[in-house]
């Protein structure tokens, strides 16, 4: 072991190998809720390369000596993707911190360890915008790209993949490739290889640098809350909203009971009032004319589908208040949450999905707090702790929910990914040939299976 | 040979194997300009499966007997990608013609052989829109997805990749996989495998069915032509336009001499008048308020950068006239065109690129008619026939242009792809490790190298 530690110290410098067991603790977990938590091994060291050349050497060494490598970004994942489960090393990307914003080509080139918060700050400073906002701002860009993260503002501009123009990648065997650049279109380099590394959760290579596409900043923002007495009305109107003149950047769904829980933990919840279900519509337009001319028509559409008088937040402080309530959903549920699922169904199937969930809830005598990105069909479903439930009962409920989503043409993961937690349900979405194909691609790139072993398809 | 033909007739039916040499001719070429044309073999037969199960059998048979398979969509490619260069079979996708538009989930599920024209017609009928318009409307969707096609309206919504939600693919060894569905987000199925088959020009598998994302139709359209006395002004303003309130769906660039050529072949060219260079801005907005409020600010930006009074086409007939002129650029050049390049540089480097092209033009005493998708940095450069030029001189010019683009951080292909024509220049964009990696991925999927052999990286 000491020999191993010394080798890595030689490669990245003495200060950048962590072996002290107290400090190590913070590198063992991610944010997976308790019922799905992955048990880490304790026998690991953390290696923190400062640049891709060092990382390349680390991977060559690991590959030579068959040492499992678990890559860690911000550790905000919800499926145990970065949790080390074999004796080996954790590679932390914390030191990949460069940010270069180019306001002429509307691009940002950033190190994998740059956090979403840091990126947003630099982009705002350049008076540009980066539309995706996949949740926790301490997430790192390398992880967000590896997992093709989504979030609440995907309706107009899509997930992370749509914003990636170039990547630098260190392969499991230690070679470094650069693919793409500051190019909107690249039918050679980015076009042939880059997307293979996006959304595959780091099993094919480690992303070290990312060039992202930026956009002009949007000047007119607004948030609308539409309460509905009937859940199904709020779900049926979603495809109509997508066809309305004004496309929201996000459409979120929540039910009364979830709002009540947020209130119970001490949060002021107005203006989420007077409905069984709510749609939260977020707008982002280049100017107020565009926003307001579309808004009136949208109000009419909402009313036609049974919405009560919607509340429109216009000022920055009103918007912040509402986004604050929205961001309290998860932490309010968290203490009693056992599992957090992220099924995505076609946008015209959310009504059927919520109806089936209601049946399942009744059957299991629980409430699942379904909420989230209904504009994309991506709903978070939460299995809460229940007294006297066996592990089998939780698992059976989980599988029933996945099955229901899948039967409606959905996927078991809209955004959290597979990691370690969902491997056992992969069969619901990936046919056998696809699984075999992914495994043989993995074998081609990582013949000794040292990079993130045990994750996704292993 | 007769044995071979009989085997395929058994698989797809007697009428769907073409052996008659006159009919075969139309399956041997694509639209590659004369100076780059790829010489086809004549010793082929054409097989036309009607569904993926038949195609699957065809591939198993080909794989068993080591028969090269060249897949053909609409045959509108410009790099010889579908031209059969080895004794074998051409698989034509013409019979994959299903179209299902779902106006609730805003998706279309289509067979690979559906043409862009057919898709547009069905989508329009459903009062929805499919924003990409990659050139020739006889192109087939399978080919457009395989090549991640672009076209003139990419600025706002991106290339084909951004619109693909699901694929059915027949692998080189004959297995069929389905990946994705009518899902905006899918971090399992589509997320892990689908993008591997997009933009890789059919070397990893044959796309048989595609689910595409649609959008609401846009009600307010407009086209603006801005003439400039100085080319570099027109190029410098492009990043400013991208930051303006109103984002065009496309920004096209053309020079006076190209417009004059269009005029010489008998086309009325007004309102392209009175400038050395022109920007053609295409707009597509949900309503007129959004269009007109942004337009005034854009006019000011254009003027600040030296644009003369821009012409705005408002009526459908004016717009059609201008798009008609734009679509005459290529056919006007075609008779005298020797090679057609499609370099893409970062959007802030188009001025440098055009300046360098001017120097190269002077050196070679020719004019290169650079025009195209300047809003994405993707410019088409045309090597015209010149008296007494040797093949070496054409090649040297071609390589000089590619090198110039590459030195500015560009790619040798923004949209045409690699096919057979650009293989020899791949080294400019793809580092050695990437080429090796692509080859080993190819080997993993197609161990006998029977699918589109000789293309892209072979």
mmCIF file of N, CA and C in Angstrom, chain A residues 102-105 147 151 154 161-162 175-178 182-189 191-193 195-196 199-201 216 239-240 243-245 247 286-287 293 344-349 373 376 378 409 411 413-415 426 429 431 433-434 437 444-445, chain B residues 102-105 147 151 154 161-162 175-178 182-189 191-193 195-196 199-201 216 239-240 243-245 247 286-287 293 344-348 373 376 378 409 411-415 426 429 431 433-434 437 444-445 456:
data_model
loop_
_atom_site.group_PDB
_atom_site.id
_atom_site.type_symbol
_atom_site.label_atom_id
_atom_site.label_comp_id
_atom_site.label_asym_id
_atom_site.label_seq_id
_atom_site.Cartn_x
_atom_site.Cartn_y
_atom_site.Cartn_z
ATOM 1 N N UNK A 102 -15.187 33.216 -23.915
ATOM 2 C CA UNK A 102 -14.905 33.959 -25.132
ATOM 3 C C UNK A 102 -16.209 34.603 -25.600
ATOM 4 N N UNK A 103 -16.302 35.915 -25.423
ATOM 5 C CA UNK A 103 -17.602 36.538 -25.688
ATOM 6 C C UNK A 103 -17.789 36.897 -27.163
ATOM 7 N N UNK A 104 -16.798 36.604 -27.990
ATOM 8 C CA UNK A 104 -16.972 36.790 -29.433
ATOM 9 C C UNK A 104 -17.498 35.508 -30.094
ATOM 10 N N UNK A 105 -16.979 34.373 -29.637
ATOM 11 C CA UNK A 105 -17.481 33.114 -30.215
ATOM 12 C C UNK A 105 -18.618 32.537 -29.374
ATOM 13 N N UNK A 147 -22.758 12.997 -17.286
ATOM 14 C CA UNK A 147 -24.091 12.458 -16.988
ATOM 15 C C UNK A 147 -25.183 13.094 -17.845
ATOM 16 N N UNK A 151 -32.240 19.073 -15.434
ATOM 17 C CA UNK A 151 -32.678 20.149 -14.559
ATOM 18 C C UNK A 151 -34.012 20.717 -14.994
ATOM 19 N N UNK A 154 -35.060 22.835 -19.280
ATOM 20 C CA UNK A 154 -34.644 22.034 -20.426
ATOM 21 C C UNK A 154 -35.601 22.181 -21.610
ATOM 22 N N UNK A 161 -25.893 18.001 -23.247
ATOM 23 C CA UNK A 161 -25.319 17.544 -24.520
ATOM 24 C C UNK A 161 -25.397 18.621 -25.601
ATOM 25 N N UNK A 162 -26.537 19.313 -25.631
ATOM 26 C CA UNK A 162 -26.748 20.326 -26.674
ATOM 27 C C UNK A 162 -25.779 21.498 -26.567
ATOM 28 N N UNK A 175 -4.179 7.437 -22.564
ATOM 29 C CA UNK A 175 -4.007 8.379 -23.669
ATOM 30 C C UNK A 175 -4.980 9.533 -23.525
ATOM 31 N N UNK A 176 -4.585 10.695 -24.044
ATOM 32 C CA UNK A 176 -5.463 11.863 -24.013
ATOM 33 C C UNK A 176 -5.918 12.172 -25.433
ATOM 34 N N UNK A 177 -7.218 12.380 -25.614
ATOM 35 C CA UNK A 177 -7.674 12.846 -26.924
ATOM 36 C C UNK A 177 -8.407 14.176 -26.752
ATOM 37 N N UNK A 178 -8.330 14.981 -27.799
ATOM 38 C CA UNK A 178 -9.088 16.226 -27.837
ATOM 39 C C UNK A 178 -10.069 16.118 -28.986
ATOM 40 N N UNK A 182 -14.141 25.231 -30.535
ATOM 41 C CA UNK A 182 -15.133 26.286 -30.414
ATOM 42 C C UNK A 182 -15.999 26.306 -31.668
ATOM 43 N N UNK A 183 -16.513 25.170 -32.051
ATOM 44 C CA UNK A 183 -17.195 25.054 -33.332
ATOM 45 C C UNK A 183 -18.657 24.676 -33.168
ATOM 46 N N UNK A 184 -19.528 25.438 -33.817
ATOM 47 C CA UNK A 184 -20.952 25.122 -33.778
ATOM 48 C C UNK A 184 -21.225 23.803 -34.491
ATOM 49 N N UNK A 185 -20.501 23.596 -35.587
ATOM 50 C CA UNK A 185 -20.652 22.337 -36.327
ATOM 51 C C UNK A 185 -19.275 21.730 -36.563
ATOM 52 N N UNK A 186 -19.175 20.466 -36.368
ATOM 53 C CA UNK A 186 -17.921 19.779 -36.649
ATOM 54 C C UNK A 186 -18.282 18.359 -36.999
ATOM 55 N N UNK A 187 -18.285 18.089 -38.288
ATOM 56 C CA UNK A 187 -18.725 16.774 -38.738
ATOM 57 C C UNK A 187 -17.582 15.778 -38.818
ATOM 58 N N UNK A 188 -16.414 16.171 -38.329
ATOM 59 C CA UNK A 188 -15.290 15.240 -38.309
ATOM 60 C C UNK A 188 -14.996 14.844 -36.877
ATOM 61 N N UNK A 189 -14.516 15.798 -36.153
ATOM 62 C CA UNK A 189 -13.918 15.496 -34.884
ATOM 63 C C UNK A 189 -14.982 15.321 -33.801
ATOM 64 N N UNK A 191 -18.080 15.445 -34.216
ATOM 65 C CA UNK A 191 -19.172 14.650 -34.782
ATOM 66 C C UNK A 191 -18.983 13.159 -34.663
ATOM 67 N N UNK A 192 -17.734 12.711 -34.670
ATOM 68 C CA UNK A 192 -17.497 11.266 -34.702
ATOM 69 C C UNK A 192 -17.282 10.650 -33.314
ATOM 70 N N UNK A 193 -16.699 11.390 -32.407
ATOM 71 C CA UNK A 193 -16.283 10.768 -31.150
ATOM 72 C C UNK A 193 -16.886 11.382 -29.898
ATOM 73 N N UNK A 195 -19.684 12.683 -28.679
ATOM 74 C CA UNK A 195 -20.933 12.316 -28.023
ATOM 75 C C UNK A 195 -20.907 10.955 -27.337
ATOM 76 N N UNK A 196 -19.936 10.158 -27.725
ATOM 77 C CA UNK A 196 -19.732 8.853 -27.110
ATOM 78 C C UNK A 196 -19.390 8.998 -25.623
ATOM 79 N N UNK A 199 -22.952 11.593 -21.375
ATOM 80 C CA UNK A 199 -24.098 10.798 -20.918
ATOM 81 C C UNK A 199 -23.754 9.359 -20.576
ATOM 82 N N UNK A 200 -22.488 8.956 -20.752
ATOM 83 C CA UNK A 200 -22.130 7.567 -20.465
ATOM 84 C C UNK A 200 -21.474 7.436 -19.087
ATOM 85 N N UNK A 201 -21.619 8.488 -18.286
ATOM 86 C CA UNK A 201 -21.269 8.434 -16.861
ATOM 87 C C UNK A 201 -19.825 8.008 -16.589
ATOM 88 N N UNK A 216 -26.644 34.556 -25.730
ATOM 89 C CA UNK A 216 -26.885 35.910 -25.237
ATOM 90 C C UNK A 216 -27.689 35.814 -23.947
ATOM 91 N N UNK A 239 -49.018 19.674 -23.187
ATOM 92 C CA UNK A 239 -48.728 19.701 -24.628
ATOM 93 C C UNK A 239 -49.273 20.965 -25.310
ATOM 94 N N UNK A 240 -50.374 21.501 -24.782
ATOM 95 C CA UNK A 240 -50.926 22.744 -25.361
ATOM 96 C C UNK A 240 -49.976 23.915 -25.081
ATOM 97 N N UNK A 243 -47.276 24.090 -27.445
ATOM 98 C CA UNK A 243 -47.650 24.578 -28.772
ATOM 99 C C UNK A 243 -48.066 26.043 -28.753
ATOM 100 N N UNK A 244 -48.058 26.633 -27.577
ATOM 101 C CA UNK A 244 -48.449 28.032 -27.458
ATOM 102 C C UNK A 244 -47.318 28.929 -27.969
ATOM 103 N N UNK A 245 -47.618 30.191 -28.236
ATOM 104 C CA UNK A 245 -46.599 31.098 -28.787
ATOM 105 C C UNK A 245 -45.395 31.238 -27.889
ATOM 106 N N UNK A 247 -42.978 29.745 -25.388
ATOM 107 C CA UNK A 247 -42.483 28.491 -24.831
ATOM 108 C C UNK A 247 -41.738 28.775 -23.534
ATOM 109 N N UNK A 286 -36.029 37.382 -24.827
ATOM 110 C CA UNK A 286 -35.083 38.473 -25.113
ATOM 111 C C UNK A 286 -35.635 39.862 -24.783
ATOM 112 N N UNK A 287 -36.941 40.026 -24.769
ATOM 113 C CA UNK A 287 -37.492 41.333 -24.407
ATOM 114 C C UNK A 287 -38.914 41.189 -23.863
ATOM 115 N N UNK A 293 -46.652 39.579 -24.880
ATOM 116 C CA UNK A 293 -47.612 39.289 -25.943
ATOM 117 C C UNK A 293 -47.987 37.805 -25.916
ATOM 118 N N UNK A 344 -38.942 9.268 -16.772
ATOM 119 C CA UNK A 344 -39.384 10.177 -17.833
ATOM 120 C C UNK A 344 -40.296 9.417 -18.779
ATOM 121 N N UNK A 345 -41.468 9.990 -19.031
ATOM 122 C CA UNK A 345 -42.421 9.397 -19.995
ATOM 123 C C UNK A 345 -42.654 10.410 -21.114
ATOM 124 N N UNK A 346 -43.211 9.970 -22.251
ATOM 125 C CA UNK A 346 -43.547 10.952 -23.284
ATOM 126 C C UNK A 346 -44.452 12.049 -22.712
ATOM 127 N N UNK A 347 -44.306 13.280 -23.197
ATOM 128 C CA UNK A 347 -45.047 14.395 -22.584
ATOM 129 C C UNK A 347 -46.559 14.230 -22.649
ATOM 130 N N UNK A 348 -47.035 13.381 -23.564
ATOM 131 C CA UNK A 348 -48.487 13.165 -23.621
ATOM 132 C C UNK A 348 -48.928 12.030 -22.704
ATOM 133 N N UNK A 349 -48.020 11.456 -21.937
ATOM 134 C CA UNK A 349 -48.361 10.323 -21.078
ATOM 135 C C UNK A 349 -48.274 10.647 -19.587
ATOM 136 N N UNK A 373 -40.169 18.002 -13.671
ATOM 137 C CA UNK A 373 -40.049 18.612 -14.989
ATOM 138 C C UNK A 373 -41.087 18.081 -15.970
ATOM 139 N N UNK A 376 -40.998 18.144 -19.830
ATOM 140 C CA UNK A 376 -40.213 17.127 -20.534
ATOM 141 C C UNK A 376 -40.728 15.724 -20.240
ATOM 142 N N UNK A 378 -40.548 14.396 -17.371
ATOM 143 C CA UNK A 378 -39.592 13.844 -16.400
ATOM 144 C C UNK A 378 -40.053 14.155 -14.972
ATOM 145 N N UNK A 409 -43.963 3.778 -22.236
ATOM 146 C CA UNK A 409 -42.946 4.218 -23.197
ATOM 147 C C UNK A 409 -41.867 5.059 -22.545
ATOM 148 N N UNK A 411 -38.635 5.860 -19.501
ATOM 149 C CA UNK A 411 -37.322 5.383 -19.109
ATOM 150 C C UNK A 411 -37.188 5.436 -17.592
ATOM 151 N N UNK A 413 -34.660 6.407 -16.078
ATOM 152 C CA UNK A 413 -33.922 7.602 -15.686
ATOM 153 C C UNK A 413 -33.981 8.703 -16.727
ATOM 154 N N UNK A 414 -34.627 9.790 -16.358
ATOM 155 C CA UNK A 414 -34.630 10.971 -17.217
ATOM 156 C C UNK A 414 -33.370 11.786 -17.041
ATOM 157 N N UNK A 415 -32.830 11.790 -15.806
ATOM 158 C CA UNK A 415 -31.652 12.627 -15.610
ATOM 159 C C UNK A 415 -30.640 12.136 -14.580
ATOM 160 N N UNK A 426 -31.909 -2.059 -15.288
ATOM 161 C CA UNK A 426 -31.544 -1.750 -16.672
ATOM 162 C C UNK A 426 -32.332 -2.571 -17.689
ATOM 163 N N UNK A 429 -35.182 -1.140 -19.724
ATOM 164 C CA UNK A 429 -34.992 -0.157 -20.800
ATOM 165 C C UNK A 429 -34.032 -0.591 -21.893
ATOM 166 N N UNK A 431 -32.379 -3.327 -24.187
ATOM 167 C CA UNK A 431 -32.539 -4.716 -24.602
ATOM 168 C C UNK A 431 -31.192 -5.432 -24.488
ATOM 169 N N UNK A 433 -29.284 -6.988 -26.525
ATOM 170 C CA UNK A 433 -28.247 -6.679 -27.522
ATOM 171 C C UNK A 433 -27.561 -5.355 -27.201
ATOM 172 N N UNK A 434 -28.338 -4.393 -26.744
ATOM 173 C CA UNK A 434 -27.746 -3.097 -26.390
ATOM 174 C C UNK A 434 -26.797 -3.254 -25.200
ATOM 175 N N UNK A 437 -23.689 -4.842 -26.450
ATOM 176 C CA UNK A 437 -22.944 -3.868 -27.245
ATOM 177 C C UNK A 437 -22.195 -2.886 -26.347
ATOM 178 N N UNK A 444 -13.467 -2.625 -25.254
ATOM 179 C CA UNK A 444 -12.550 -2.072 -26.250
ATOM 180 C C UNK A 444 -11.752 -0.910 -25.668
ATOM 181 N N UNK A 445 -12.426 -0.052 -24.908
ATOM 182 C CA UNK A 445 -11.755 1.128 -24.373
ATOM 183 C C UNK A 445 -11.004 0.863 -23.084
ATOM 184 N N UNK B 102 -47.049 12.569 -34.063
ATOM 185 C CA UNK B 102 -47.842 12.587 -32.835
ATOM 186 C C UNK B 102 -47.884 14.035 -32.344
ATOM 187 N N UNK B 103 -49.050 14.660 -32.522
ATOM 188 C CA UNK B 103 -49.094 16.096 -32.224
ATOM 189 C C UNK B 103 -49.342 16.385 -30.741
ATOM 190 N N UNK B 104 -49.471 15.341 -29.934
ATOM 191 C CA UNK B 104 -49.558 15.558 -28.483
ATOM 192 C C UNK B 104 -48.169 15.520 -27.831
ATOM 193 N N UNK B 105 -47.332 14.600 -28.312
ATOM 194 C CA UNK B 105 -45.973 14.550 -27.744
ATOM 195 C C UNK B 105 -45.002 15.370 -28.580
ATOM 196 N N UNK B 147 -25.540 11.400 -40.906
ATOM 197 C CA UNK B 147 -24.515 12.412 -41.195
ATOM 198 C C UNK B 147 -24.670 13.658 -40.321
ATOM 199 N N UNK B 151 -27.293 22.537 -42.591
ATOM 200 C CA UNK B 151 -28.090 23.391 -43.454
ATOM 201 C C UNK B 151 -28.062 24.826 -42.993
ATOM 202 N N UNK B 154 -29.539 26.608 -38.655
ATOM 203 C CA UNK B 154 -28.972 25.882 -37.524
ATOM 204 C C UNK B 154 -28.703 26.805 -36.329
ATOM 205 N N UNK B 161 -28.810 16.202 -34.838
ATOM 206 C CA UNK B 161 -28.611 15.480 -33.575
ATOM 207 C C UNK B 161 -29.550 15.977 -32.474
ATOM 208 N N UNK B 162 -29.725 17.299 -32.433
ATOM 209 C CA UNK B 162 -30.559 17.883 -31.377
ATOM 210 C C UNK B 162 -32.021 17.469 -31.479
ATOM 211 N N UNK B 175 -27.938 -7.904 -35.876
ATOM 212 C CA UNK B 175 -28.859 -7.699 -34.766
ATOM 213 C C UNK B 175 -29.534 -6.331 -34.877
ATOM 214 N N UNK B 176 -30.756 -6.248 -34.329
ATOM 215 C CA UNK B 176 -31.469 -4.981 -34.338
ATOM 216 C C UNK B 176 -31.550 -4.441 -32.917
ATOM 217 N N UNK B 177 -31.219 -3.180 -32.735
ATOM 218 C CA UNK B 177 -31.443 -2.585 -31.420
ATOM 219 C C UNK B 177 -32.367 -1.377 -31.562
ATOM 220 N N UNK B 178 -33.119 -1.138 -30.503
ATOM 221 C CA UNK B 178 -33.959 0.053 -30.431
ATOM 222 C C UNK B 178 -33.439 0.886 -29.279
ATOM 223 N N UNK B 182 -40.123 8.296 -27.568
ATOM 224 C CA UNK B 182 -40.700 9.639 -27.661
ATOM 225 C C UNK B 182 -40.367 10.422 -26.389
ATOM 226 N N UNK B 183 -39.108 10.418 -26.020
ATOM 227 C CA UNK B 183 -38.707 10.984 -24.741
ATOM 228 C C UNK B 183 -37.773 12.171 -24.908
ATOM 229 N N UNK B 184 -38.099 13.268 -24.244
ATOM 230 C CA UNK B 184 -37.241 14.436 -24.271
ATOM 231 C C UNK B 184 -35.914 14.135 -23.572
ATOM 232 N N UNK B 185 -35.994 13.378 -22.493
ATOM 233 C CA UNK B 185 -34.788 12.991 -21.769
ATOM 234 C C UNK B 185 -34.797 11.492 -21.554
ATOM 235 N N UNK B 186 -33.679 10.885 -21.738
ATOM 236 C CA UNK B 186 -33.552 9.464 -21.493
ATOM 237 C C UNK B 186 -32.101 9.209 -21.151
ATOM 238 N N UNK B 187 -31.832 9.095 -19.882
ATOM 239 C CA UNK B 187 -30.447 8.958 -19.450
ATOM 240 C C UNK B 187 -30.007 7.501 -19.383
ATOM 241 N N UNK B 188 -30.845 6.615 -19.888
ATOM 242 C CA UNK B 188 -30.452 5.212 -19.922
ATOM 243 C C UNK B 188 -30.224 4.802 -21.363
ATOM 244 N N UNK B 189 -31.311 4.743 -22.070
ATOM 245 C CA UNK B 189 -31.272 4.098 -23.361
ATOM 246 C C UNK B 189 -30.690 5.015 -24.423
ATOM 247 N N UNK B 191 -29.557 7.883 -23.983
ATOM 248 C CA UNK B 191 -28.378 8.555 -23.432
ATOM 249 C C UNK B 191 -27.091 7.772 -23.553
ATOM 250 N N UNK B 192 -27.196 6.458 -23.568
ATOM 251 C CA UNK B 192 -25.977 5.654 -23.560
ATOM 252 C C UNK B 192 -25.516 5.233 -24.957
ATOM 253 N N UNK B 193 -26.439 4.996 -25.859
ATOM 254 C CA UNK B 193 -26.042 4.382 -27.131
ATOM 255 C C UNK B 193 -26.371 5.192 -28.373
ATOM 256 N N UNK B 195 -26.407 8.314 -29.540
ATOM 257 C CA UNK B 195 -25.577 9.312 -30.200
ATOM 258 C C UNK B 195 -24.355 8.741 -30.905
ATOM 259 N N UNK B 196 -24.006 7.537 -30.533
ATOM 260 C CA UNK B 196 -22.914 6.824 -31.168
ATOM 261 C C UNK B 196 -23.204 6.600 -32.665
ATOM 262 N N UNK B 199 -24.155 10.961 -36.850
ATOM 263 C CA UNK B 199 -22.962 11.676 -37.314
ATOM 264 C C UNK B 199 -21.795 10.789 -37.678
ATOM 265 N N UNK B 200 -21.950 9.474 -37.499
ATOM 266 C CA UNK B 200 -20.835 8.585 -37.819
ATOM 267 C C UNK B 200 -20.996 7.945 -39.203
ATOM 268 N N UNK B 201 -21.882 8.505 -39.988
ATOM 269 C CA UNK B 201 -21.989 8.190 -41.417
ATOM 270 C C UNK B 201 -22.174 6.705 -41.717
ATOM 271 N N UNK B 216 -43.610 23.574 -32.119
ATOM 272 C CA UNK B 216 -44.762 24.349 -32.576
ATOM 273 C C UNK B 216 -44.367 25.073 -33.860
ATOM 274 N N UNK B 239 -20.973 38.024 -34.673
ATOM 275 C CA UNK B 239 -21.102 37.758 -33.223
ATOM 276 C C UNK B 239 -22.028 38.752 -32.521
ATOM 277 N N UNK B 240 -22.082 39.999 -33.023
ATOM 278 C CA UNK B 240 -22.992 40.989 -32.416
ATOM 279 C C UNK B 240 -24.450 40.608 -32.693
ATOM 280 N N UNK B 243 -25.664 38.166 -30.349
ATOM 281 C CA UNK B 243 -25.955 38.688 -29.012
ATOM 282 C C UNK B 243 -27.129 39.664 -29.006
ATOM 283 N N UNK B 244 -27.667 39.918 -30.180
ATOM 284 C CA UNK B 244 -28.800 40.840 -30.278
ATOM 285 C C UNK B 244 -30.076 40.168 -29.760
ATOM 286 N N UNK B 245 -31.093 40.955 -29.472
ATOM 287 C CA UNK B 245 -32.332 40.394 -28.926
ATOM 288 C C UNK B 245 -32.967 39.345 -29.831
ATOM 289 N N UNK B 247 -32.608 36.555 -32.373
ATOM 290 C CA UNK B 247 -31.661 35.598 -32.953
ATOM 291 C C UNK B 247 -32.244 35.059 -34.252
ATOM 292 N N UNK B 286 -42.395 33.289 -32.906
ATOM 293 C CA UNK B 286 -43.769 32.857 -32.614
ATOM 294 C C UNK B 286 -44.821 33.924 -32.922
ATOM 295 N N UNK B 287 -44.436 35.205 -32.897
ATOM 296 C CA UNK B 287 -45.424 36.228 -33.233
ATOM 297 C C UNK B 287 -44.739 37.482 -33.772
ATOM 298 N N UNK B 293 -40.118 43.908 -32.707
ATOM 299 C CA UNK B 293 -39.453 44.664 -31.650
ATOM 300 C C UNK B 293 -37.946 44.413 -31.682
ATOM 301 N N UNK B 344 -15.587 24.699 -41.327
ATOM 302 C CA UNK B 344 -16.233 25.454 -40.257
ATOM 303 C C UNK B 344 -15.154 25.980 -39.310
ATOM 304 N N UNK B 345 -15.195 27.274 -39.028
ATOM 305 C CA UNK B 345 -14.264 27.892 -38.067
ATOM 306 C C UNK B 345 -15.088 28.490 -36.927
ATOM 307 N N UNK B 346 -14.450 28.814 -35.791
ATOM 308 C CA UNK B 346 -15.204 29.502 -34.729
ATOM 309 C C UNK B 346 -15.849 30.776 -35.288
ATOM 310 N N UNK B 347 -17.021 31.142 -34.801
ATOM 311 C CA UNK B 347 -17.750 32.277 -35.392
ATOM 312 C C UNK B 347 -16.982 33.591 -35.301
ATOM 313 N N UNK B 348 -16.026 33.680 -34.398
ATOM 314 C CA UNK B 348 -15.237 34.914 -34.334
ATOM 315 C C UNK B 348 -14.011 34.869 -35.256
ATOM 316 N N UNK B 373 -23.079 29.405 -44.301
ATOM 317 C CA UNK B 373 -23.684 29.518 -42.980
ATOM 318 C C UNK B 373 -22.779 30.231 -41.979
ATOM 319 N N UNK B 376 -22.848 30.128 -38.135
ATOM 320 C CA UNK B 376 -22.227 28.993 -37.448
ATOM 321 C C UNK B 376 -20.737 28.895 -37.749
ATOM 322 N N UNK B 378 -19.614 28.225 -40.637
ATOM 323 C CA UNK B 378 -19.516 27.153 -41.627
ATOM 324 C C UNK B 378 -19.616 27.718 -43.044
ATOM 325 N N UNK B 409 -8.498 26.995 -35.878
ATOM 326 C CA UNK B 409 -9.299 26.221 -34.927
ATOM 327 C C UNK B 409 -10.512 25.576 -35.571
ATOM 328 N N UNK B 411 -12.584 23.005 -38.646
ATOM 329 C CA UNK B 411 -12.687 21.603 -39.051
ATOM 330 C C UNK B 411 -12.806 21.524 -40.577
ATOM 331 N N UNK B 412 -12.328 20.439 -41.150
ATOM 332 C CA UNK B 412 -12.422 20.275 -42.604
ATOM 333 C C UNK B 412 -13.843 19.940 -43.038
ATOM 334 N N UNK B 413 -14.716 19.637 -42.099
ATOM 335 C CA UNK B 413 -16.119 19.447 -42.479
ATOM 336 C C UNK B 413 -17.092 19.939 -41.426
ATOM 337 N N UNK B 414 -17.820 20.961 -41.775
ATOM 338 C CA UNK B 414 -18.887 21.440 -40.903
ATOM 339 C C UNK B 414 -20.144 20.622 -41.079
ATOM 340 N N UNK B 415 -20.374 20.141 -42.312
ATOM 341 C CA UNK B 415 -21.624 19.413 -42.517
ATOM 342 C C UNK B 415 -21.589 18.301 -43.557
ATOM 343 N N UNK B 426 -8.085 13.693 -43.038
ATOM 344 C CA UNK B 426 -8.504 13.457 -41.650
ATOM 345 C C UNK B 426 -7.433 13.822 -40.639
ATOM 346 N N UNK B 429 -7.576 17.017 -38.551
ATOM 347 C CA UNK B 429 -8.543 17.216 -37.471
ATOM 348 C C UNK B 429 -8.523 16.151 -36.394
ATOM 349 N N UNK B 431 -6.683 13.505 -34.151
ATOM 350 C CA UNK B 431 -5.351 13.063 -33.754
ATOM 351 C C UNK B 431 -5.249 11.544 -33.877
ATOM 352 N N UNK B 433 -4.562 9.157 -31.869
ATOM 353 C CA UNK B 433 -5.266 8.311 -30.883
ATOM 354 C C UNK B 433 -6.757 8.221 -31.194
ATOM 355 N N UNK B 434 -7.323 9.337 -31.651
ATOM 356 C CA UNK B 434 -8.747 9.314 -31.996
ATOM 357 C C UNK B 434 -9.003 8.400 -33.194
ATOM 358 N N UNK B 437 -8.790 4.902 -31.992
ATOM 359 C CA UNK B 437 -9.973 4.602 -31.190
ATOM 360 C C UNK B 437 -11.183 4.324 -32.087
ATOM 361 N N UNK B 444 -14.958 -3.529 -33.249
ATOM 362 C CA UNK B 444 -15.827 -4.154 -32.250
ATOM 363 C C UNK B 444 -17.226 -4.416 -32.811
ATOM 364 N N UNK B 445 -17.735 -3.441 -33.564
ATOM 365 C CA UNK B 445 -19.094 -3.573 -34.089
ATOM 366 C C UNK B 445 -19.166 -4.353 -35.388
ATOM 367 N N UNK B 456 -14.925 6.835 -44.230
ATOM 368 C CA UNK B 456 -14.641 7.590 -43.009
ATOM 369 C C UNK B 456 -13.260 7.311 -42.412
#
